[in-house]
Amino acid sequence: MVEATIFALASGAGRAAVALLRLSGSGTAGVVAALAGGLPPPRRASLRRLRDPRTAELLDQALVLWFPGPASYTGEDSAELHLHGGPAVIAGVAEALVSAGARPAEPGEFTRRAFLNGRMDLTAAEGIADLVAAETVAQRRQALRQAEGALATLYGGWTARLTALLARQEAFIEFEDEDLPTGLDDAVALGSAALRAEIAAHLADAGRGERLREGLLVAILGAPNAGKSSLLNALAGREAAIVSARAGTTRDVVEVRLDLAGVPVTLADTAGLREAADEIEAEGVRRACRRAEEADLVIAVFAADQAPDGATLAWVTHAALVLANKLDLAPAPTAIGGVVPLGISVRTGAGLDALRIRLAEEAGARAGLAAEATLTRPRHRAALTEAAGWLAELDTASLPELRAEALRAALRAIGRITGRVGVEAVLDAVFGEFCIGK
Amino acid sequence: MFDAIFDVVVVGGGHAGCEAAAAAARCGACTLLLTHRLDTLGEMSCNPAIGGVGKGHLVREVDALDGLMGRAADAAGIHFKLLNRSKGPAVRGPRAQADRKLYRQAVQALLRATEGLSLEADAAEDLVLGDNGRVAGVVTASGRRIGAGAVVITTGTFLRGMIHIGETRIPAGRVGEAPSVGLADTLRRLGLPLARLKTGTPPRLDGRTIDWAALEAQPGDDPPEPLSWMTERITNRQVACALTATTPATHDLIRANLHLTAVYSGRIEGVGPRYCPSIEDKVVRFADRQRHQIFLEPEGLDDDTVYPNGISTSLPEAAQAALIASIPGLGRARIVRPGYAIEYDHVDPRALTPTLEVRAAPGLFLAGQINGTTGYEEAAAQGLMAGLNAVCCAEGAVPDRVLTRSEAYAGVLVDDLVLQGVTEPYRMLTARSEFRLALRADNAGLRLTEKGVAWGVVGAERARAHRTYAATLADALARARAEGGSPVWYLGAGVPINQDGRWRSALDALALPALTADTADRLFPWLRDLPARVRAELEAQALYAPYLERQAAELCVLEREERLAIPAATDFTAIPGLSTEMRHRLTKASPTTLGSAGRVPGVTPAALVALAVHLRRTEARFT
C-alpha cells in the first residue's frame, strides 16, 4: 500500500507576495509532472509554467522544487510550489492538484508522516506542532529550537546516563561471581544523585518554557477609578475596556492579549477593590481577587492624588509592580506599602514607555528564552518529576534489585518523552563495559 | 502407511528433548523420543553446571511444572551455591555443579520411569507432511515412517554443526557425534528462515595433573540448597572448586596465535554470545585487563576431568597446551580434550507462534538451541512448553499453553524469542523481566504449580505437597495481616519505628530493616513454628509488597494490552497510518496481541496507536 499524495498551503492564508504549496506522497512526481510538464532536477529551484492538466490553461509561473524521498522533510517523495500569492491562484492550483490525483492534507498530516517515517522523534514532532501554532516570534524561536532537537539532545543525554547506571546495577545483580570492579553500587548511587540534581535544576526553571508557550497572566488591581481600564487600553493600544469617570464601571474581568518582548501576555483588567454597592459588583471583586491569585504578575495601581486604599495595599509585595497613576494631578509618593512606585499618567502618557520596558523585563524574567532548552510541555514536566522522584527513592533503597527498580522506573518515565529504552540497550551497555562470561 | 503411530514424537535427546518428551508423557500422551544414541540422553555437552541467576529461576519453573532438570541436578549435584545470597530473594539464583555421569543416569532413570514414554535410538531424517501442510510424522534414518499427532524438534547444535579447532574443521554436533544434515534440509524446504550462530567450549583438563594446593579453594554452600522444590536433602558427597586466573603471559600467547583461530581468521561467520565470550574475545576486547578468572570445576566424583570455566577457545591444540601451562596451578596440567568453537544453524524463532509451533507447519514444534538460545535451562523450559502444546495439538485442540511475562521467566523467554528473534545465542537474565520482583526462584511453585495441575503435567505427589504448602502459607499470611500493633507497641518491644500512630500488621513489620528475626520471633512467637519455606515466603512478600503494589498498575495496562488480540490473518501492510518500516517490522514479528506489538523492537508509539485504532475499528465491525 502506498501513501496518498497530499498537499497543503505551508505559508499563511490570504494575500501575500508568495504562497508556498507543499506536496508529499508516493505520487508526488506524477502530480508535479502533470502540472509543470516534467520533473525539475532534484533539490534545485526551477522556474516552471504550471498548467491545469485537464484544460492546459496557464495557472501561474512558479518556482518548483522536487525532493525525492527519503531525504525530505516527510521522508517521502515531496515537492514545493512557490506560487504568486493570492487566493485565486492558490485555489486554481489546488484544484489542478486534486485533478492530478493529490488531496488536501489533514491538519498535522505532514508532521505525522515525518514522525511515522522516523524523520523526527516525539519531542521534535511536538516542537513542529508548536511552531505551527506559534503566536509570537519568541514562541516560534523556542519551538524551532525544540524541533532542532535541543530538548531531544538534553533528554537523550539523560536517557543514556540512566541506561549506563542501570547497566552497572544490572551487572552487579546478574554477574555476582564475575570479576567485576569493586564499588559498582556506590558508583551507581553517586551517578544517580548527580543526575537527580540536574533534572531538579531543569525542573526548577519555574515553568519558564511552559509560560512562554502558554503565555503569562498579568492582573491589574486597584481601587475603583484608579485608572486600571485606561491603563489596559493604553497598553493594548485600543479601547478594550469601557472607561468612565464613574467608579465601579468595570464589573467583570476584561482581558487582552499582548506581545511583550516576544512573550505572549494576557493582561486582565479587574473590578475595583472596594466594598461593593451591589451583588454584581461584589462578584466582580471576588473574581478580581481570584484572577490576581492566578496571575504570574500583579500590577497594583494607585491614584497619586488619593491615599493608598487598604484592599489594594494588601496585594503590594516585592513581586508586584506598583504604579502611581495620575501624575498629572499629583506627584508620586516616595513609597507605597514600602515599595517605590513607578509614576505614570495614562492621560498624558508620562511614564508609559518606562512601564512598557519594566513589563517586558518582568515578562522576560518569568518566561523569557533561556539559553538552555526549557520545558515546554506539562507532559515533559510530569515525566521528569516522576523520574527525579524515582532517583530520590534509589537513595533509600536497601537492596540492589530495588535500586534497579528505581532506575528502571526513572528510565521508563523519561522514555515516555524520548521513546522506550529496551532491555537490549541496557545489556549492550553491560557487555560493552564489563568483561563478563565464564 | 506408518510403521508406528504416536501422539507426540520428540526428535533429540538433549535437555529440551527430554523435558518435551517427559512433559508430553506426563500429560498422558503416547510419546516417542528419537535420538542418535540412548546413552547420551541427558548429556551435559558444555559446562557441568545447572542454574544460576536467571537460569536458576528457569530451573525452578521447570521443576514447578514437575519437569526433570531440578530433580536430576539434585541427584547428581556435587557442589551447590545460592548466588546473590547477600541480595534480595528475587535475584537469588540456585546453582549446582553436577557429576556429569550421575546427571545422565538421573535423567535416563526419570525418563524410563515415565509412563507412556518410549525411547528409541534412531535419527529423524525427514518430516512427513499430511494434507493442508500439517506435519504428520517423521521418517527415520533406518527408513521407518512414524506417524505423530505432533512433532517436537530439539536438535540443538546438530543442524549443520561445524567444529573449529584452530584451522581444523570437523562437521559434527558434539565431539564424536554426527551432525543432522537431512533435517536441516527438511527445515529449509519448509521455508523456515535459518541463520548461523556459534558458541564454544574450553579444553578439559586431567584433574590429577592440577596443582590444587597452590590454588584458592571454593567450597560450596553448607548445607546445600537443592534445585528441586521436592528434594528434601542432597546426599552426594560435595567437592570444592578452585579459582585461578590468566596471566599477562597467557594474553601474549593468545595475541600471538590469534590469526590461527577460526573466528579471528574469518572462517566463522556465526555470532557468538556476548556473555560467554571466548578467551580470545576477552583478551582482544578488554586489552587492559591483566587477568581473567577461571573456575576449575570437577566434572564428577569418580571422574578426573576438570572443566576450566572461563577459557572457551578455538586456538589450535598446541597453542591451547601452551595457554594452559601459562596459568598458575596448571603448569603441568594435561589437556584431556581440546576446546573448540562450534557453528550451527538455528531457526529464526520469529517463525514460531507463542506456543513454539512453526507458523508455516502446524503440528511441528521447535524447542531449545535450535531456536537460537544457549544453555541447558533455556532449552529445558522451551522443551517443556513445546511438549505441553504438542499434546494439545495431538488431541486435536488448539495449542494454548502459554505463560505470560508477568508469571514466569519461561514466559519472558518464549515471548522474547518469538517476538524479537535473536542476534546472538539467547541467555536468560533477570534483567530481561520487567516483573523481576514478582518472579522469584523460590516462589515458582506458587506461580506455576496449580496451572501445571490444570494442564495435567504435574503429578499427584507434587500437587499434594504444593497444596499443603499453599494452605499453610495462606493461613500464615492471613495471620500476619491480622496481627500487629501500634508504633508505641513496636517501640516498647525495641523496634525503632516511625511514631506516626499507624497500626502495622506483622507482615508490614517484617519489611522493616530494623526488625531482626529474633525480635520478630519475640513479637509473634507463632512465626517460629512456621516451616522455613513459609517463613521465607512471608518475609519476601513483606519486603517487596510496596513495590509490587505500585507495579500492579503497570501490570493492569499490560494485561489490557495483552487482551487486545491481533487476529492471525491481520495484514499489517493494509493498516492505514503505518509507515513502510513499521509494516515490515510487524509483519516479520507477527505479534499476537497489542501488548506484544509494543515489544517488537523499533515499533514506535505512533505505530501502536495506528495499530490500536485499526484493531478497535475491526473489532467494532465484527461485534
XYZ file of N, CA, C and O in Angstrom, chain B residues 608-618:
44
model
N 1.881 2.061 17.278
C 0.990 1.331 18.182
C -0.391 1.968 18.201
O -1.406 1.267 18.232
N -0.399 3.293 18.174
C -1.681 3.996 18.154
C -2.445 3.614 16.885
O -3.619 3.248 16.933
N -1.737 3.654 15.750
C -2.373 3.302 14.486
C -2.911 1.868 14.536
O -4.035 1.586 14.108
N -2.095 0.978 15.112
C -2.492 -0.423 15.210
C -3.708 -0.574 16.133
O -4.666 -1.287 15.818
N -3.656 0.126 17.261
C -4.758 0.042 18.222
C -6.047 0.546 17.586
O -7.107 -0.068 17.724
N -5.928 1.663 16.861
C -7.100 2.227 16.193
C -7.674 1.198 15.219
O -8.874 0.933 15.192
N -6.774 0.585 14.449
C -7.207 -0.407 13.473
C -7.906 -1.593 14.155
O -8.965 -2.047 13.714
N -7.310 -2.068 15.251
C -7.882 -3.225 15.951
C -9.264 -2.889 16.499
O -10.195 -3.677 16.386
N -9.372 -1.719 17.099
C -10.662 -1.308 17.669
C -11.704 -1.215 16.548
O -12.840 -1.601 16.706
N -11.265 -0.679 15.422
C -12.183 -0.497 14.310
C -12.669 -1.860 13.799
O -13.858 -2.070 13.600
N -11.725 -2.798 13.609
C -12.123 -4.122 13.111
C -12.982 -4.830 14.137
O -13.959 -5.496 13.785
